[in-house]
XYZ file of C-alpha atoms in Angstrom:
439
model
C -28.416 13.445 19.679
C -28.366 9.674 20.111
C -26.244 8.266 22.917
C -23.868 5.289 22.578
C -22.158 3.010 25.078
C -19.258 0.858 23.848
C -17.946 -2.041 25.922
C -14.927 -4.116 24.850
C -13.789 -7.479 26.186
C -10.541 -9.405 25.877
C -7.090 -8.418 24.691
C -5.436 -5.026 24.257
C -6.125 -5.130 20.520
C -9.821 -5.515 21.269
C -9.686 -2.578 23.676
C -8.078 -0.497 20.921
C -10.796 -1.582 18.495
C -13.471 -0.501 20.951
C -11.906 2.930 21.386
C -11.794 3.327 17.605
C -15.441 2.266 17.228
C -16.485 4.812 19.820
C -14.457 7.553 18.111
C -16.021 6.822 14.720
C -19.540 6.829 16.192
C -18.821 10.104 17.944
C -17.663 11.558 14.622
C -20.931 10.429 13.033
C -23.022 12.287 15.605
C -23.416 9.976 18.602
C -22.676 11.139 22.137
C -20.641 8.587 24.129
C -21.925 7.816 27.639
C -20.341 5.889 30.509
C -23.254 3.648 31.424
C -25.368 1.328 29.288
C -28.504 2.509 31.100
C -28.044 5.958 29.510
C -27.543 4.682 25.943
C -29.790 4.456 22.914
C -27.211 2.166 21.261
C -25.054 -0.402 23.092
C -22.067 -1.817 21.199
C -20.496 -4.997 22.606
C -17.054 -5.691 21.176
C -16.601 -9.333 22.088
C -13.881 -11.904 22.793
C -14.147 -15.620 22.012
C -10.766 -16.965 23.099
C -12.419 -19.144 25.767
C -15.794 -20.775 26.337
C -16.275 -18.623 29.433
C -15.833 -15.464 27.312
C -18.771 -16.586 25.158
C -20.877 -17.304 28.253
C -20.099 -13.859 29.662
C -21.197 -12.177 26.423
C -24.530 -13.985 26.368
C -25.064 -13.144 30.037
C -24.407 -9.439 29.360
C -26.806 -9.422 26.400
C -29.595 -11.016 28.448
C -29.000 -8.513 31.241
C -29.160 -5.592 28.817
C -32.379 -6.878 27.281
C -33.885 -7.296 30.754
C -32.741 -4.019 32.300
C -32.646 -1.709 29.243
C -35.171 -3.109 26.739
C -35.327 0.144 24.745
C -31.622 0.127 23.897
C -30.531 -1.173 20.511
C -27.784 -3.819 20.847
C -25.009 -4.222 18.272
C -22.564 -7.107 18.745
C -19.192 -7.135 17.016
C -15.711 -8.565 17.610
C -14.347 -12.092 17.674
C -17.438 -13.917 18.971
C -19.526 -12.135 16.333
C -17.092 -13.296 13.652
C -17.080 -16.904 14.888
C -20.782 -17.515 15.570
C -22.943 -14.675 14.206
C -26.188 -16.677 13.986
C -25.842 -17.753 17.608
C -25.699 -14.126 18.707
C -28.327 -12.864 16.298
C -30.790 -15.373 17.726
C -30.603 -13.752 21.172
C -33.534 -11.438 21.985
C -32.529 -7.795 21.925
C -29.681 -8.145 19.416
C -30.366 -5.874 16.448
C -27.071 -6.174 14.527
C -24.152 -8.625 14.421
C -21.072 -7.339 12.598
C -17.889 -9.321 12.046
C -14.325 -8.188 12.579
C -13.773 -7.459 8.901
C -16.574 -4.858 8.942
C -16.269 -3.370 12.410
C -14.502 -0.280 11.071
C -17.678 0.471 9.091
C -20.068 0.380 12.035
C -20.610 4.139 12.012
C -21.758 3.905 8.386
C -24.676 1.745 9.478
C -26.364 4.921 10.622
C -25.801 6.814 7.359
C -28.582 5.862 4.911
C -27.442 4.479 1.585
C -23.844 3.716 2.571
C -24.214 0.302 4.203
C -25.518 -2.774 2.392
C -26.889 -5.493 4.627
C -26.693 -9.206 3.968
C -30.193 -10.210 4.965
C -30.718 -13.214 7.224
C -33.577 -15.669 7.539
C -36.741 -14.937 9.460
C -35.476 -17.100 12.343
C -33.047 -14.444 13.537
C -33.820 -11.414 15.612
C -30.735 -9.587 14.373
C -29.236 -8.642 11.030
C -25.836 -10.093 10.199
C -22.903 -8.659 8.303
C -19.984 -11.077 8.517
C -17.502 -11.688 5.701
C -14.861 -14.351 5.138
C -12.061 -12.728 7.099
C -9.450 -14.980 5.512
C -9.788 -12.838 2.386
C -8.855 -9.649 4.238
C -5.398 -8.484 3.163
C -5.173 -4.859 4.314
C -5.079 -3.302 7.771
C -8.320 -1.472 8.505
C -7.426 1.943 9.883
C -9.784 3.721 12.276
C -9.616 6.937 14.291
C -8.037 6.578 17.737
C -8.211 9.277 20.369
C -7.874 7.286 23.579
C -9.993 5.158 25.864
C -13.381 6.113 27.223
C -13.130 6.885 30.909
C -9.338 6.525 31.034
C -7.012 9.489 30.690
C -3.839 7.395 30.753
C -2.121 4.666 28.686
C -4.207 4.309 25.482
C -3.785 1.183 23.356
C -2.840 1.804 19.742
C -3.410 -1.248 17.541
C -0.916 -1.280 14.684
C -1.198 -4.891 13.484
C -3.961 -7.466 13.020
C -4.221 -11.121 12.043
C -1.979 -14.062 12.892
C -0.245 -16.426 10.454
C 0.561 -18.909 13.224
C -1.554 -22.023 13.500
C -1.399 -22.974 17.162
C -3.599 -26.014 17.639
C -5.570 -24.500 20.552
C -6.194 -21.047 19.094
C -9.335 -19.748 17.391
C -7.829 -16.310 16.704
C -6.631 -16.853 13.075
C -10.163 -17.820 12.045
C -11.746 -14.744 13.651
C -8.964 -12.196 13.078
C -7.597 -13.571 9.811
C -4.617 -15.753 9.046
C -2.624 -13.020 7.330
C -0.618 -10.474 9.244
C -1.835 -6.988 8.323
C 0.147 -3.915 9.300
C -0.798 -0.279 9.700
C 1.343 1.897 7.457
C 4.327 3.741 8.861
C 2.696 7.061 8.032
C -0.542 6.235 9.863
C 1.255 4.966 12.975
C 3.484 8.037 13.158
C 0.479 10.325 12.656
C -1.566 8.614 15.383
C 1.293 8.544 17.865
C 1.902 12.235 17.207
C -1.778 12.902 17.869
C -1.963 10.771 21.004
C 1.316 12.178 22.357
C -0.334 15.581 22.730
C -2.692 14.048 25.314
C -0.926 11.066 26.847
C 2.435 10.440 28.472
C 2.454 6.682 27.749
C 1.141 4.854 24.676
C 0.827 1.064 24.464
C 1.516 -0.495 21.057
C -0.648 -3.566 20.522
C -1.513 -6.138 17.889
C -2.669 -9.707 17.463
C 0.865 -10.786 16.484
C 2.728 -7.540 17.081
C 6.194 -8.819 16.212
C 5.030 -9.465 12.654
C 4.387 -5.761 12.047
C 5.833 -4.564 8.740
C 6.459 -7.956 7.117
C 3.534 -7.426 4.710
C 4.437 -3.842 3.775
C 6.341 -2.782 0.685
C 9.187 -2.262 1.240
C 9.190 -4.875 3.992
C 9.974 -3.513 7.449
C 10.514 -4.871 10.950
C 8.947 -3.841 14.247
C 12.398 -2.627 15.291
C 12.345 -0.148 12.376
C 9.035 1.297 13.520
C 10.171 1.792 17.109
C 13.275 3.623 15.984
C 11.211 5.875 13.715
C 8.649 6.677 16.412
C 11.363 7.808 18.803
C 12.781 10.130 16.151
C 9.598 11.514 14.586
C 7.236 11.798 17.553
C 7.504 13.433 20.997
C 5.968 10.421 22.792
C 7.437 10.249 26.278
C 6.982 6.519 26.780
C 6.123 3.603 24.509
C 5.105 0.321 26.060
C 5.211 -2.848 23.966
C 2.474 -5.384 24.551
C 2.861 -9.113 23.936
C 5.356 -10.241 21.266
C 5.951 -13.871 20.297
C 9.171 -15.340 21.791
C 11.179 -15.729 18.599
C 10.388 -12.158 17.519
C 12.266 -10.834 20.564
C 15.525 -10.665 18.622
C 18.842 -9.674 20.160
C 18.750 -6.477 18.092
C 15.300 -5.539 19.361
C 16.206 -6.190 22.991
C 19.488 -4.278 22.713
C 17.655 -1.331 21.161
C 15.048 -1.268 23.940
C 17.758 -1.467 26.603
C 19.360 1.675 25.164
C 16.108 3.678 24.982
C 14.719 5.087 28.245
C 11.565 6.179 26.386
C 10.578 2.521 25.963
C 9.090 0.889 29.061
C 11.144 -1.743 30.877
C 8.618 -4.453 30.154
C 9.004 -7.627 28.055
C 6.043 -9.978 27.619
C 6.627 -13.170 25.653
C 3.968 -15.923 25.633
C 5.223 -19.298 26.866
C 2.067 -21.494 26.950
C 3.980 -24.512 28.303
C 7.395 -25.419 29.659
C 7.086 -28.978 28.336
C 8.537 -29.568 24.880
C 6.072 -32.399 24.243
C 3.132 -30.096 24.956
C 4.641 -27.276 22.875
C 4.911 -29.703 19.961
C 1.224 -30.708 20.270
C 0.341 -27.014 20.473
C 2.161 -26.401 17.149
C 4.303 -23.751 18.824
C 7.392 -22.808 16.807
C 9.978 -23.018 19.588
C 11.052 -25.322 22.374
C 11.784 -24.501 25.997
C 15.530 -24.025 25.422
C 14.860 -21.467 22.659
C 12.440 -19.611 24.890
C 14.847 -19.625 27.831
C 17.637 -18.144 25.716
C 15.472 -15.158 24.712
C 14.213 -14.631 28.240
C 17.698 -14.795 29.730
C 18.964 -12.285 27.160
C 16.138 -9.918 28.082
C 17.015 -10.316 31.764
C 20.702 -9.671 31.101
C 20.086 -6.540 29.041
C 17.193 -5.262 31.195
C 17.913 -6.611 34.688
C 15.090 -4.733 36.421
C 12.467 -5.134 33.703
C 9.087 -6.788 34.075
C 9.322 -10.192 32.391
C 5.931 -11.763 31.802
C 4.395 -14.741 30.058
C 1.098 -16.392 29.190
C 0.927 -19.994 30.419
C -1.844 -22.487 29.675
C -2.810 -25.365 31.933
C -4.765 -28.509 31.098
C -3.971 -28.760 27.389
C -5.331 -32.079 26.020
C -3.107 -34.951 27.018
C -1.064 -32.882 29.500
C 0.219 -35.449 31.986
C 1.265 -34.856 35.570
C 4.886 -35.184 34.438
C 4.441 -32.632 31.634
C 2.795 -30.163 34.008
C 5.678 -30.718 36.430
C 8.062 -29.775 33.606
C 6.219 -26.488 33.205
C 6.363 -25.782 36.937
C 10.085 -26.539 37.045
C 10.751 -24.403 33.973
C 8.840 -21.442 35.399
C 10.621 -21.745 38.730
C 14.013 -21.583 37.001
C 13.265 -18.506 34.885
C 13.433 -14.817 35.934
C 9.717 -14.199 35.446
C 8.169 -11.334 37.380
C 4.549 -12.243 36.620
C 2.443 -14.783 34.703
C -0.944 -14.658 33.028
C -2.200 -18.194 33.686
C -5.078 -19.509 31.573
C -7.054 -22.730 31.824
C -7.351 -24.532 28.483
C -10.766 -24.122 26.867
C -11.970 -26.191 23.916
C -12.669 -24.025 20.886
C -14.773 -25.611 18.109
C -12.880 -25.644 14.823
C -9.400 -25.911 16.328
C -7.311 -29.107 16.041
C -6.885 -29.387 19.809
C -10.650 -29.630 20.296
C -10.505 -33.054 18.631
C -7.510 -34.362 20.602
C -7.865 -37.435 22.781
C -7.258 -37.580 26.534
C -8.797 -34.304 27.669
C -7.675 -33.207 31.108
C -10.537 -33.286 33.648
C -11.792 -29.768 34.466
C -10.986 -30.094 38.158
C -7.369 -31.018 37.319
C -7.097 -28.077 34.922
C -8.274 -25.652 37.590
C -5.979 -27.110 40.243
C -2.994 -26.687 37.935
C -4.061 -23.110 37.237
C -4.212 -22.442 40.972
C -0.722 -23.838 41.528
C 0.819 -21.758 38.754
C -0.913 -18.608 39.932
C 0.514 -19.162 43.400
C 3.977 -19.561 41.858
C 3.432 -16.357 39.871
C 2.426 -14.511 43.053
C 5.617 -15.646 44.803
C 7.776 -14.501 41.907
C 6.036 -11.142 41.752
C 6.427 -10.666 45.499
C 10.174 -11.328 45.228
C 10.399 -8.850 42.324
C 8.605 -6.173 44.317
C 10.939 -6.718 47.261
C 13.883 -5.961 44.992
C 12.411 -2.529 44.236
C 12.687 -1.207 47.791
C 14.536 2.116 47.966
C 14.807 2.292 44.176
C 13.580 5.339 42.267
C 11.462 4.409 39.247
C 9.721 6.330 36.500
C 5.946 5.923 36.618
C 2.790 7.243 34.975
C -0.039 8.351 37.270
C -3.271 6.447 36.708
C -6.918 7.365 36.548
C -7.348 5.589 39.893
C -6.613 8.344 42.443
C -3.358 7.935 44.316
C -1.838 5.220 42.116
C 0.799 5.015 39.389
C 2.270 2.336 37.130
C 6.038 2.053 36.984
C 8.047 1.579 33.821
C 8.595 -2.040 34.917
C 4.861 -2.722 35.231
C 4.343 -2.418 38.976
C 1.408 -0.615 40.510
C 2.378 1.712 43.334
C 0.330 3.567 45.951
C 1.489 7.167 46.031
C 2.156 9.086 49.222
C -0.276 11.765 48.019
C -2.822 12.038 45.238
C -1.537 13.465 41.972
C -3.369 14.282 38.761
C -3.596 11.380 36.289
C -1.521 11.159 33.129
C 1.747 12.504 34.495
C 5.218 10.962 34.293
C 6.847 11.122 37.711
C 9.793 9.609 39.562
C 8.825 7.642 42.657
C 11.020 6.122 45.343
C 9.751 2.781 46.624
C 9.346 2.841 50.380
C 7.599 -0.417 51.244
C 5.755 -3.398 49.823
C 3.035 -5.739 51.008
C 1.272 -8.816 49.663
C -0.528 -6.838 46.972
C 1.581 -3.876 45.934
C 4.140 -1.147 46.531
C 4.024 2.130 48.407
C 5.925 5.324 47.701
C 8.416 6.451 50.322
C 7.094 9.444 52.210
C 9.351 12.460 52.480
C 9.916 13.754 56.001
C 9.893 17.535 56.302
C 12.144 18.882 59.053
C 11.022 22.218 60.485
């Protein structure tokens, strides 16, 4: 039996794709392994959202070719969709498969069922990459969980993004149409996963758009309500949803449902309206603040997170200061801070007045320090509170419903929902209160 190692990079949707690829290969006769050195086939499911992500992929491929020259390398994912010839030219790469065909990877190893588009003699690898803009249906794949993780699987239920943010390469590598998994398939997969997992994370490229392309048209809110009725899932966690898709109805519903994690993530990108306009974002800071404040009012102890980008072309010191001031004023509990990276083919890559790299990185450092201070204050507010948490694969740790990692007083098996009382906090995390036994 051939052995396969699958490694995914990037967002939660990519992690879900990787789990599905592994499941389909296992169904076709491969045996998954936990180390590339043990594999006959290595599948790299790539990210291309930043230049550094591309560099990391090429570095991994060169390392695999050097250390495991007998392994066949298959590259798929967003980088494969964006620049297939670039990857196929790397020594050791046997196949490059785009996002539109990644659900068919297992068929590659069934003779007669996979038709290759042949490449020129200049390439080491064979390429199968279609025009993803023509893709109109969600590609369903088997999902059973995550290799090496017995807690919190990601279930991708939506793909593609109809937004056209000026900095973002994702619509060209994931497709510009929102594509939704059917209600029936989502319910079936959640029912299956709920037999093994206490918490399931719903993910997508533009998750709040789920259902808009279905007939009859549905909303993400409708799906959540149905999942709570028709499945026994103990906790659903919602990954990132665009700000204007966090409607009052959705937030009120979540606030009334203890089976949905107390966690709201809404990408900000910038607190400067001028920068948001150049980014082609569909809201301004006042709109964003109104949604965030509503979430805080309805879910006062929830994790409230955002993605923030620094160093967007033309971002002045004054515009960055607007972002800092905006973040300081909002009830954020954490930030994911990213440094702007030019992506060929995006409008922003052609903009004048690029911010010097050293300025970009300094701004990233400052925002990350602000995020750390906000998260520390949030953790301090948890002292003596009792929170629901799911035990993690990492021995002795759990993740609370409001997205805080906690060190347990004693090791417990992974994949359990427990109540923990917060006893103390330090610069990096929380600790469970130890119970004193009186003899």
